[in-house]
Amino acid sequence: MGGAVSAGEDNDELIDNLKEAQYIRTELVEQAFRAIDRADYYLEEFKDNAYKDLAWKHGNIHLSAPCIYSEVMEALDLQPGLSFLNLGSGTGYLSSMVGLILGPFGVNHGVELHSDVIEYAKQKLDFFIKTSDSFDKFEFCEPSFVTGNCLEISPDCTQYDRVYCGAGVQKEHEDYMKNLLKVGGILVMPLEEKLTKITRTGPSAWETKKILAVSFAPLIQPNHADSGKSRLVHLPPVAVRSLQDLARIAIRGTIKKIIHQETMSKNGNGLKNPPRFKRRRVRRRRMETIVFLDKEVFASRISNPSDDNNNSEDIEEERREEEETKPSELKPDPPVNFLREKVLSLPLPDPLKYYLLYYREK
């Protein structure tokens, strides 16, 4: 699946293309997509394909096409504080983007059939938290993953505000999926070759909307050949945050507000200084006269003998100016992590500073 938009040179260009094609339509979804580099979820030898609008599969590792993920994110209508269940959570790429929107008081759970993919997802999650330049711009709802078949979830599990299934669902399993939803919740899944959005409007009332045609591998049916018994999947408990964790969230939020206020006071209305554009020289060019006469075109060129010399001088001067300005244009200053700088400047013990920064490497 995929190929709906042009390939990008990097993650931002991929997102630009998805926006232009109207797959990404809201600011929250755009921010989440830009915050997590899709290439970070690829194996090193396959990263050249990361910014193409194509699905990728290697062994049990699988990523859907960017246009599919963007449609899913938009259809889920995510908001801070909601609970989310990802059936077939895979690499954790989608779950991490969702976590950026859910915020610190949301719930973010995933079920994945393959234990090796769970380990891969945990490695990628750890890499994102410890190294991403964009992590400190958000308060993150960290996903929790469990191994098992999503068709064997324990019947006494909690219901969720948002549910996504990343594999093809047969009609016979539609009601099973619906029962995972709270009233008012949204379920997005591939149902009978259509990406489908189902909203639970009441205890037994539903609204269904077909989004687009898709082709997903079907859900793997439970295999009870070994024991003859079902292996129930128990979802992670909805944990209550510790007082220590709540304090970290509150302190980081307060520091962000201070930074925002300082930026506003420095810049007046908070707008950045307008970018400086390179002065372009106006080069004198030869004049061409085109005469239209009874459906035929006659072209003549009027040339001043001095133009050739002036042109060559202008070209040479422009070339020198470009060489002088090129290094600064090609090497912009790296973005400053103001939150990190502010935390490190506080008169606090180092262990507390590192705790506030999630022990991040950058």
mmCIF file of C-alpha atoms in Angstrom:
data_model
loop_
_atom_site.group_PDB
_atom_site.id
_atom_site.type_symbol
_atom_site.label_atom_id
_atom_site.label_comp_id
_atom_site.label_asym_id
_atom_site.label_seq_id
_atom_site.Cartn_x
_atom_site.Cartn_y
_atom_site.Cartn_z
ATOM 1 C CA MET A 1 0.000 0.000 0.000
ATOM 2 C CA GLY A 2 1.105 3.562 -0.552
ATOM 3 C CA GLY A 3 2.704 5.534 -3.324
ATOM 4 C CA ALA A 4 0.033 8.245 -3.101
ATOM 5 C CA VAL A 5 2.581 11.047 -2.650
ATOM 6 C CA SER A 6 6.052 11.757 -3.986
ATOM 7 C CA ALA A 7 9.125 10.547 -2.150
ATOM 8 C CA GLY A 8 10.809 13.049 0.152
ATOM 9 C CA GLU A 9 14.483 13.749 0.718
ATOM 10 C CA ASP A 10 13.975 13.755 4.480
ATOM 11 C CA ASN A 11 11.217 13.422 7.060
ATOM 12 C CA ASP A 12 10.080 17.051 6.800
ATOM 13 C CA GLU A 13 9.777 16.839 3.021
ATOM 14 C CA LEU A 14 7.739 13.642 3.349
ATOM 15 C CA ILE A 15 5.381 15.454 5.731
ATOM 16 C CA ASP A 16 5.181 18.437 3.351
ATOM 17 C CA ASN A 17 4.085 16.060 0.598
ATOM 18 C CA LEU A 18 1.477 14.417 2.830
ATOM 19 C CA LYS A 19 0.094 17.847 3.736
ATOM 20 C CA GLU A 20 -0.029 18.962 0.131
ATOM 21 C CA ALA A 21 -1.961 15.812 -0.784
ATOM 22 C CA GLN A 22 -4.383 16.434 2.132
ATOM 23 C CA TYR A 23 -3.495 13.246 3.992
ATOM 24 C CA ILE A 24 -2.346 15.366 6.952
ATOM 25 C CA ARG A 25 -4.980 17.996 7.700
ATOM 26 C CA THR A 26 -4.607 19.045 11.342
ATOM 27 C CA GLU A 27 -1.808 20.728 13.263
ATOM 28 C CA LEU A 28 -1.652 18.107 16.041
ATOM 29 C CA VAL A 29 -1.105 15.292 13.548
ATOM 30 C CA GLU A 30 1.473 17.317 11.628
ATOM 31 C CA GLN A 31 3.440 18.051 14.804
ATOM 32 C CA ALA A 32 3.487 14.359 15.755
ATOM 33 C CA PHE A 33 4.682 13.279 12.311
ATOM 34 C CA ARG A 34 7.448 15.887 12.247
ATOM 35 C CA ALA A 35 8.618 14.990 15.759
ATOM 36 C CA ILE A 36 9.461 11.366 14.940
ATOM 37 C CA ASP A 37 11.762 10.575 12.039
ATOM 38 C CA ARG A 38 10.330 7.629 10.118
ATOM 39 C CA ALA A 39 13.839 6.481 9.157
ATOM 40 C CA ASP A 40 14.633 5.779 12.823
ATOM 41 C CA TYR A 41 12.223 2.828 12.666
ATOM 42 C CA TYR A 42 13.992 1.217 9.694
ATOM 43 C CA LEU A 43 16.901 -1.158 9.820
ATOM 44 C CA GLU A 44 20.071 0.662 8.768
ATOM 45 C CA GLU A 45 20.408 -1.083 5.406
ATOM 46 C CA PHE A 46 16.873 -0.087 4.343
ATOM 47 C CA LYS A 47 16.826 3.570 5.405
ATOM 48 C CA ASP A 48 17.118 4.820 1.814
ATOM 49 C CA ASN A 49 13.433 3.895 1.384
ATOM 50 C CA ALA A 50 12.196 5.505 4.594
ATOM 51 C CA TYR A 51 10.784 8.665 2.986
ATOM 52 C CA LYS A 52 8.938 6.926 0.190
ATOM 53 C CA ASP A 53 5.187 6.571 0.556
ATOM 54 C CA LEU A 54 5.428 2.801 0.664
ATOM 55 C CA ALA A 55 4.931 0.046 3.190
ATOM 56 C CA TRP A 56 8.035 -1.804 4.388
ATOM 57 C CA LYS A 57 8.352 -5.356 5.683
ATOM 58 C CA HIS A 58 11.397 -7.323 6.781
ATOM 59 C CA GLY A 59 10.747 -10.615 8.542
ATOM 60 C CA ASN A 60 8.160 -9.855 11.212
ATOM 61 C CA ILE A 61 8.940 -6.113 11.202
ATOM 62 C CA HIS A 62 6.374 -4.087 9.291
ATOM 63 C CA LEU A 63 5.543 -0.431 8.673
ATOM 64 C CA SER A 64 2.484 0.761 6.765
ATOM 65 C CA ALA A 65 2.794 3.480 4.137
ATOM 66 C CA PRO A 66 2.927 7.064 5.486
ATOM 67 C CA CYS A 67 -0.327 7.975 3.714
ATOM 68 C CA ILE A 68 -2.085 5.156 5.610
ATOM 69 C CA TYR A 69 -0.699 6.217 8.994
ATOM 70 C CA SER A 70 -1.695 9.830 8.368
ATOM 71 C CA GLU A 71 -5.263 8.822 7.476
ATOM 72 C CA VAL A 72 -5.393 6.683 10.609
ATOM 73 C CA MET A 73 -4.095 9.491 12.831
ATOM 74 C CA GLU A 74 -6.596 11.959 11.393
ATOM 75 C CA ALA A 75 -9.512 9.524 11.698
ATOM 76 C CA LEU A 76 -8.736 8.725 15.350
ATOM 77 C CA ASP A 77 -9.349 12.377 16.320
ATOM 78 C CA LEU A 78 -6.836 12.146 19.162
ATOM 79 C CA GLN A 79 -6.954 14.459 22.168
ATOM 80 C CA PRO A 80 -4.828 14.784 25.325
ATOM 81 C CA GLY A 81 -5.801 12.436 28.134
ATOM 82 C CA LEU A 82 -7.535 9.764 26.044
ATOM 83 C CA SER A 83 -6.840 6.018 26.230
ATOM 84 C CA PHE A 84 -5.513 4.271 23.099
ATOM 85 C CA LEU A 85 -5.160 0.596 22.160
ATOM 86 C CA ASN A 86 -3.027 -0.399 19.164
ATOM 87 C CA LEU A 87 -3.754 -3.935 17.929
ATOM 88 C CA GLY A 88 -0.721 -5.142 16.018
ATOM 89 C CA SER A 89 1.510 -2.405 17.427
ATOM 90 C CA GLY A 90 4.564 -3.538 15.451
ATOM 91 C CA THR A 91 7.573 -1.203 15.605
ATOM 92 C CA GLY A 92 5.785 1.247 17.887
ATOM 93 C CA TYR A 93 6.072 4.075 15.335
ATOM 94 C CA LEU A 94 2.341 4.833 15.364
ATOM 95 C CA SER A 95 2.037 4.344 19.124
ATOM 96 C CA SER A 96 4.839 6.845 19.741
ATOM 97 C CA MET A 97 3.230 9.475 17.506
ATOM 98 C CA VAL A 98 -0.075 8.920 19.307
ATOM 99 C CA GLY A 99 1.733 9.287 22.659
ATOM 100 C CA LEU A 100 2.902 12.778 21.730
ATOM 101 C CA ILE A 101 -0.724 13.886 21.415
ATOM 102 C CA LEU A 102 -2.180 11.967 24.378
ATOM 103 C CA GLY A 103 0.176 13.684 26.799
ATOM 104 C CA PRO A 104 1.225 12.588 30.281
ATOM 105 C CA PHE A 105 -2.267 11.669 31.502
ATOM 106 C CA GLY A 106 -3.304 9.462 28.620
ATOM 107 C CA VAL A 107 -3.159 5.670 28.296
ATOM 108 C CA ASN A 108 -1.142 4.108 25.469
ATOM 109 C CA HIS A 109 -1.225 0.300 25.096
ATOM 110 C CA GLY A 110 -0.190 -2.030 22.296
ATOM 111 C CA VAL A 111 -0.640 -5.729 21.546
ATOM 112 C CA GLU A 112 1.840 -7.440 19.207
ATOM 113 C CA LEU A 113 1.897 -11.090 18.158
ATOM 114 C CA HIS A 114 5.673 -11.445 17.713
ATOM 115 C CA SER A 115 7.976 -11.163 20.735
ATOM 116 C CA ASP A 116 10.965 -10.182 18.572
ATOM 117 C CA VAL A 117 9.005 -7.204 17.239
ATOM 118 C CA ILE A 118 8.143 -6.191 20.810
ATOM 119 C CA GLU A 119 11.865 -6.063 21.601
ATOM 120 C CA TYR A 120 12.493 -4.058 18.430
ATOM 121 C CA ALA A 121 9.735 -1.595 19.411
ATOM 122 C CA LYS A 122 11.176 -1.154 22.908
ATOM 123 C CA GLN A 123 14.630 -0.419 21.455
ATOM 124 C CA LYS A 124 13.183 2.194 19.097
ATOM 125 C CA LEU A 125 11.146 3.757 21.912
ATOM 126 C CA ASP A 126 14.226 3.995 24.115
ATOM 127 C CA PHE A 127 16.214 5.539 21.241
ATOM 128 C CA PHE A 128 13.502 8.156 20.654
ATOM 129 C CA ILE A 129 13.306 9.178 24.315
ATOM 130 C CA LYS A 130 17.075 9.380 24.788
ATOM 131 C CA THR A 131 18.169 11.006 21.534
ATOM 132 C CA SER A 132 15.330 12.847 19.794
ATOM 133 C CA ASP A 133 15.749 16.605 19.461
ATOM 134 C CA SER A 134 11.968 17.026 19.529
ATOM 135 C CA PHE A 135 11.180 14.985 22.656
ATOM 136 C CA ASP A 136 11.319 17.971 25.023
ATOM 137 C CA LYS A 137 8.723 19.860 22.986
ATOM 138 C CA PHE A 138 6.051 17.445 24.233
ATOM 139 C CA GLU A 139 4.853 15.732 27.377
ATOM 140 C CA PHE A 140 4.867 12.099 26.306
ATOM 141 C CA CYS A 141 2.469 9.252 27.001
ATOM 142 C CA GLU A 142 4.915 6.361 26.822
ATOM 143 C CA PRO A 143 3.436 3.261 25.150
ATOM 144 C CA SER A 144 3.376 -0.117 26.893
ATOM 145 C CA PHE A 145 3.442 -3.291 24.779
ATOM 146 C CA VAL A 146 2.345 -6.853 25.529
ATOM 147 C CA THR A 147 2.867 -9.997 23.478
ATOM 148 C CA GLY A 148 -0.128 -11.993 22.262
ATOM 149 C CA ASN A 149 -2.828 -12.434 19.662
ATOM 150 C CA CYS A 150 -5.181 -9.440 19.654
ATOM 151 C CA LEU A 151 -8.131 -11.780 19.028
ATOM 152 C CA GLU A 152 -7.551 -13.337 22.461
ATOM 153 C CA ILE A 153 -7.787 -10.282 24.694
ATOM 154 C CA SER A 154 -9.216 -11.107 28.102
ATOM 155 C CA PRO A 155 -12.963 -10.337 28.201
ATOM 156 C CA ASP A 156 -12.581 -8.463 31.499
ATOM 157 C CA CYS A 157 -10.215 -5.896 29.986
ATOM 158 C CA THR A 158 -10.916 -2.188 30.221
ATOM 159 C CA GLN A 159 -12.463 -0.382 27.261
ATOM 160 C CA TYR A 160 -10.641 2.379 25.365
ATOM 161 C CA ASP A 161 -11.417 5.783 23.876
ATOM 162 C CA ARG A 162 -9.500 5.002 20.691
ATOM 163 C CA VAL A 163 -8.629 1.666 19.065
ATOM 164 C CA TYR A 164 -6.663 0.918 15.902
ATOM 165 C CA CYS A 165 -6.123 -2.469 14.301
ATOM 166 C CA GLY A 166 -3.219 -2.735 11.876
ATOM 167 C CA ALA A 167 -4.334 -5.930 10.125
ATOM 168 C CA GLY A 168 -7.274 -6.869 7.928
ATOM 169 C CA VAL A 169 -10.394 -7.636 9.996
ATOM 170 C CA GLN A 170 -12.946 -10.132 8.773
ATOM 171 C CA LYS A 171 -16.644 -9.359 9.156
ATOM 172 C CA GLU A 172 -16.961 -12.097 11.774
ATOM 173 C CA HIS A 173 -14.610 -10.175 14.112
ATOM 174 C CA GLU A 174 -16.254 -6.767 13.721
ATOM 175 C CA ASP A 175 -18.349 -7.018 16.909
ATOM 176 C CA TYR A 176 -15.318 -8.247 18.874
ATOM 177 C CA MET A 177 -13.434 -5.084 17.884
ATOM 178 C CA LYS A 178 -16.395 -2.823 18.641
ATOM 179 C CA ASN A 179 -16.654 -4.180 22.168
ATOM 180 C CA LEU A 180 -13.185 -2.818 22.954
ATOM 181 C CA LEU A 181 -14.579 0.726 22.680
ATOM 182 C CA LYS A 182 -16.078 3.018 25.282
ATOM 183 C CA VAL A 183 -19.242 4.897 24.384
ATOM 184 C CA GLY A 184 -18.097 7.900 22.391
ATOM 185 C CA GLY A 185 -14.961 6.069 21.312
ATOM 186 C CA ILE A 186 -13.528 5.651 17.815
ATOM 187 C CA LEU A 187 -12.298 2.444 16.183
ATOM 188 C CA VAL A 188 -10.233 2.549 12.975
ATOM 189 C CA MET A 189 -9.476 -0.709 11.149
ATOM 190 C CA PRO A 190 -9.234 -2.272 7.695
ATOM 191 C CA LEU A 191 -12.611 -3.965 7.267
ATOM 192 C CA GLU A 192 -13.386 -5.819 4.030
ATOM 193 C CA GLU A 193 -10.657 -3.995 2.043
ATOM 194 C CA LYS A 194 -11.715 -0.536 3.304
ATOM 195 C CA LEU A 195 -10.072 1.533 6.008
ATOM 196 C CA THR A 196 -13.122 2.074 8.206
ATOM 197 C CA LYS A 197 -13.916 4.488 11.029
ATOM 198 C CA ILE A 198 -16.524 3.315 13.535
ATOM 199 C CA THR A 199 -17.796 5.635 16.275
ATOM 200 C CA ARG A 200 -19.670 4.187 19.242
ATOM 201 C CA THR A 201 -22.533 6.633 19.773
ATOM 202 C CA GLY A 202 -24.362 4.569 22.423
ATOM 203 C CA PRO A 203 -24.281 1.203 24.237
ATOM 204 C CA SER A 204 -25.488 -0.502 21.044
ATOM 205 C CA ALA A 205 -25.363 2.346 18.504
ATOM 206 C CA TRP A 206 -22.653 2.907 15.914
ATOM 207 C CA GLU A 207 -21.740 5.216 13.065
ATOM 208 C CA THR A 208 -19.607 3.793 10.264
ATOM 209 C CA LYS A 209 -17.587 5.674 7.674
ATOM 210 C CA LYS A 210 -15.459 4.195 4.900
ATOM 211 C CA ILE A 211 -12.240 6.202 4.507
ATOM 212 C CA LEU A 212 -10.323 4.654 1.600
ATOM 213 C CA ALA A 213 -9.615 1.363 -0.134
ATOM 214 C CA VAL A 214 -6.678 -0.532 1.377
ATOM 215 C CA SER A 215 -5.004 -3.922 1.230
ATOM 216 C CA PHE A 216 -3.820 -5.323 4.559
ATOM 217 C CA ALA A 217 -2.644 -8.779 5.519
ATOM 218 C CA PRO A 218 -5.460 -10.459 7.484
ATOM 219 C CA LEU A 219 -5.446 -11.016 11.218
ATOM 220 C CA ILE A 220 -3.765 -14.253 12.220
ATOM 221 C CA GLN A 221 -6.264 -16.620 13.766
ATOM 222 C CA PRO A 222 -5.471 -18.061 17.218
ATOM 223 C CA ASN A 223 -3.754 -21.433 17.169
ATOM 224 C CA HIS A 224 -4.755 -23.765 19.996
ATOM 225 C CA ALA A 225 -3.124 -26.871 18.562
ATOM 226 C CA ASP A 226 -0.474 -27.089 21.301
ATOM 227 C CA SER A 227 -2.590 -26.964 24.440
ATOM 228 C CA GLY A 228 -6.103 -26.861 23.114
ATOM 229 C CA LYS A 229 -6.706 -23.836 25.331
ATOM 230 C CA SER A 230 -6.950 -20.171 24.557
ATOM 231 C CA ARG A 231 -4.022 -18.027 25.709
ATOM 232 C CA LEU A 232 -5.737 -14.937 27.028
ATOM 233 C CA VAL A 233 -3.923 -11.639 26.526
ATOM 234 C CA HIS A 234 -3.965 -9.443 29.620
ATOM 235 C CA LEU A 235 -3.528 -5.788 28.759
ATOM 236 C CA PRO A 236 -1.264 -3.586 30.898
ATOM 237 C CA PRO A 237 -2.957 -2.154 33.967
ATOM 238 C CA VAL A 238 -3.916 1.503 33.865
ATOM 239 C CA ALA A 239 -1.175 2.676 36.197
ATOM 240 C CA VAL A 240 -1.497 5.657 38.503
ATOM 241 C CA ARG A 241 1.482 7.987 38.161
ATOM 242 C CA SER A 242 3.752 8.318 41.168
ATOM 243 C CA LEU A 243 4.029 11.598 43.057
ATOM 244 C CA GLN A 244 7.630 11.852 41.862
ATOM 245 C CA ASP A 245 6.549 11.499 38.242
ATOM 246 C CA LEU A 246 3.749 14.054 38.662
ATOM 247 C CA ALA A 247 6.282 16.483 40.136
ATOM 248 C CA ARG A 248 8.536 16.063 37.095
ATOM 249 C CA ILE A 249 5.626 16.773 34.742
ATOM 250 C CA ALA A 250 4.629 19.873 36.729
ATOM 251 C CA ILE A 251 8.186 21.245 36.934
ATOM 252 C CA ARG A 252 8.843 20.724 33.230
ATOM 253 C CA GLY A 253 5.521 22.382 32.399
ATOM 254 C CA THR A 254 6.347 25.392 34.589
ATOM 255 C CA ILE A 255 9.790 25.785 33.001
ATOM 256 C CA LYS A 256 8.256 25.659 29.522
ATOM 257 C CA LYS A 257 5.849 28.453 30.465
ATOM 258 C CA ILE A 258 8.733 30.571 31.761
ATOM 259 C CA ILE A 259 10.684 29.999 28.547
ATOM 260 C CA HIS A 260 7.627 30.959 26.492
ATOM 261 C CA GLN A 261 7.120 34.154 28.513
ATOM 262 C CA GLU A 262 10.799 35.089 28.144
ATOM 263 C CA THR A 263 10.587 34.538 24.393
ATOM 264 C CA MET A 264 7.460 36.681 24.178
ATOM 265 C CA SER A 265 9.078 39.534 26.108
ATOM 266 C CA LYS A 266 12.218 39.429 23.952
ATOM 267 C CA ASN A 267 10.367 39.380 20.659
ATOM 268 C CA GLY A 268 7.499 41.657 21.606
ATOM 269 C CA ASN A 269 4.593 39.857 19.991
ATOM 270 C CA GLY A 270 6.437 36.574 20.061
ATOM 271 C CA LEU A 271 7.171 36.556 16.364
ATOM 272 C CA LYS A 272 10.641 35.677 15.218
ATOM 273 C CA ASN A 273 12.706 38.182 13.350
ATOM 274 C CA PRO A 274 11.981 37.987 9.640
ATOM 275 C CA PRO A 275 14.511 35.842 7.782
ATOM 276 C CA ARG A 276 17.247 37.605 5.898
ATOM 277 C CA PHE A 277 17.191 36.931 2.199
ATOM 278 C CA LYS A 278 20.233 37.078 0.017
ATOM 279 C CA ARG A 279 20.324 40.202 -2.155
ATOM 280 C CA ARG A 280 19.913 39.272 -5.764
ATOM 281 C CA ARG A 281 21.790 41.270 -8.351
ATOM 282 C CA VAL A 282 19.859 42.484 -11.370
ATOM 283 C CA ARG A 283 21.781 41.313 -14.371
ATOM 284 C CA ARG A 284 21.422 43.152 -17.659
ATOM 285 C CA ARG A 285 20.408 40.734 -20.345
ATOM 286 C CA ARG A 286 20.131 40.824 -24.100
ATOM 287 C CA MET A 287 16.775 42.004 -25.360
ATOM 288 C CA GLU A 288 14.761 39.764 -27.588
ATOM 289 C CA THR A 289 12.054 41.192 -29.835
ATOM 290 C CA ILE A 290 9.335 38.803 -30.957
ATOM 291 C CA VAL A 291 6.985 39.899 -33.734
ATOM 292 C CA PHE A 292 3.709 38.086 -34.425
ATOM 293 C CA LEU A 293 2.648 38.432 -38.062
ATOM 294 C CA ASP A 294 -0.335 36.570 -39.468
ATOM 295 C CA LYS A 295 0.095 33.333 -37.457
ATOM 296 C CA GLU A 296 3.857 33.273 -38.027
ATOM 297 C CA VAL A 297 6.457 34.241 -35.459
ATOM 298 C CA PHE A 298 9.566 36.210 -36.335
ATOM 299 C CA ALA A 299 12.209 36.705 -33.651
ATOM 300 C CA SER A 300 15.093 39.112 -33.707
ATOM 301 C CA ARG A 301 17.733 39.828 -31.095
ATOM 302 C CA ILE A 302 19.028 43.329 -30.353
ATOM 303 C CA SER A 303 22.440 43.264 -28.798
ATOM 304 C CA ASN A 304 24.634 46.008 -27.370
ATOM 305 C CA PRO A 305 28.351 45.374 -27.888
ATOM 306 C CA SER A 306 29.046 46.287 -24.281
ATOM 307 C CA ASP A 307 26.453 43.855 -22.910
ATOM 308 C CA ASP A 308 28.664 40.803 -23.211
ATOM 309 C CA ASN A 309 31.399 42.373 -21.090
ATOM 310 C CA ASN A 310 28.935 43.722 -18.534
ATOM 311 C CA ASN A 311 27.203 40.349 -18.313
ATOM 312 C CA SER A 312 30.440 38.496 -17.694
ATOM 313 C CA GLU A 313 31.409 41.000 -14.978
ATOM 314 C CA ASP A 314 28.003 40.692 -13.308
ATOM 315 C CA ILE A 315 28.159 36.904 -13.435
ATOM 316 C CA GLU A 316 31.612 36.880 -11.886
ATOM 317 C CA GLU A 317 30.577 39.289 -9.107
ATOM 318 C CA GLU A 318 27.440 37.279 -8.378
ATOM 319 C CA ARG A 319 29.490 34.102 -8.217
ATOM 320 C CA ARG A 320 31.840 35.677 -5.664
ATOM 321 C CA GLU A 321 28.886 36.816 -3.532
ATOM 322 C CA GLU A 322 27.361 33.347 -3.606
ATOM 323 C CA GLU A 323 30.648 31.788 -2.491
ATOM 324 C CA GLU A 324 30.897 34.263 0.385
ATOM 325 C CA THR A 325 27.379 33.588 1.653
ATOM 326 C CA LYS A 326 27.229 29.867 0.907
ATOM 327 C CA PRO A 327 28.926 28.496 4.069
ATOM 328 C CA SER A 328 26.550 30.307 6.421
ATOM 329 C CA GLU A 329 23.520 29.231 4.397
ATOM 330 C CA LEU A 330 24.512 25.597 4.244
ATOM 331 C CA LYS A 331 25.411 25.363 7.933
ATOM 332 C CA PRO A 332 22.619 26.906 10.004
ATOM 333 C CA ASP A 333 23.011 27.002 13.744
ATOM 334 C CA PRO A 334 21.682 23.820 15.366
ATOM 335 C CA PRO A 335 18.348 24.243 17.165
ATOM 336 C CA VAL A 336 18.664 25.113 20.835
ATOM 337 C CA ASN A 337 16.942 22.926 23.404
ATOM 338 C CA PHE A 338 15.898 25.728 25.740
ATOM 339 C CA LEU A 339 14.239 23.397 28.235
ATOM 340 C CA ARG A 340 17.434 21.385 28.638
ATOM 341 C CA GLU A 341 19.570 24.513 29.016
ATOM 342 C CA LYS A 342 17.211 25.967 31.600
ATOM 343 C CA VAL A 343 17.120 22.736 33.651
ATOM 344 C CA LEU A 344 20.924 22.415 33.606
ATOM 345 C CA SER A 345 21.254 26.023 34.806
ATOM 346 C CA LEU A 346 19.045 25.463 37.876
ATOM 347 C CA PRO A 347 20.723 25.279 41.315
ATOM 348 C CA LEU A 348 19.755 21.637 41.785
ATOM 349 C CA PRO A 349 21.690 18.419 42.428
ATOM 350 C CA ASP A 350 22.803 16.738 39.202
ATOM 351 C CA PRO A 351 20.735 13.558 39.759
ATOM 352 C CA LEU A 352 17.583 15.706 39.988
ATOM 353 C CA LYS A 353 18.509 17.597 36.813
ATOM 354 C CA TYR A 354 19.014 14.326 34.953
ATOM 355 C CA TYR A 355 15.705 13.013 36.273
ATOM 356 C CA LEU A 356 13.924 16.110 34.963
ATOM 357 C CA LEU A 357 15.551 15.467 31.586
ATOM 358 C CA TYR A 358 14.539 11.780 31.508
ATOM 359 C CA TYR A 359 18.251 10.888 31.605
ATOM 360 C CA ARG A 360 18.441 11.911 27.971
ATOM 361 C CA GLU A 361 21.722 11.886 26.045
ATOM 362 C CA LYS A 362 21.098 15.150 24.193
#
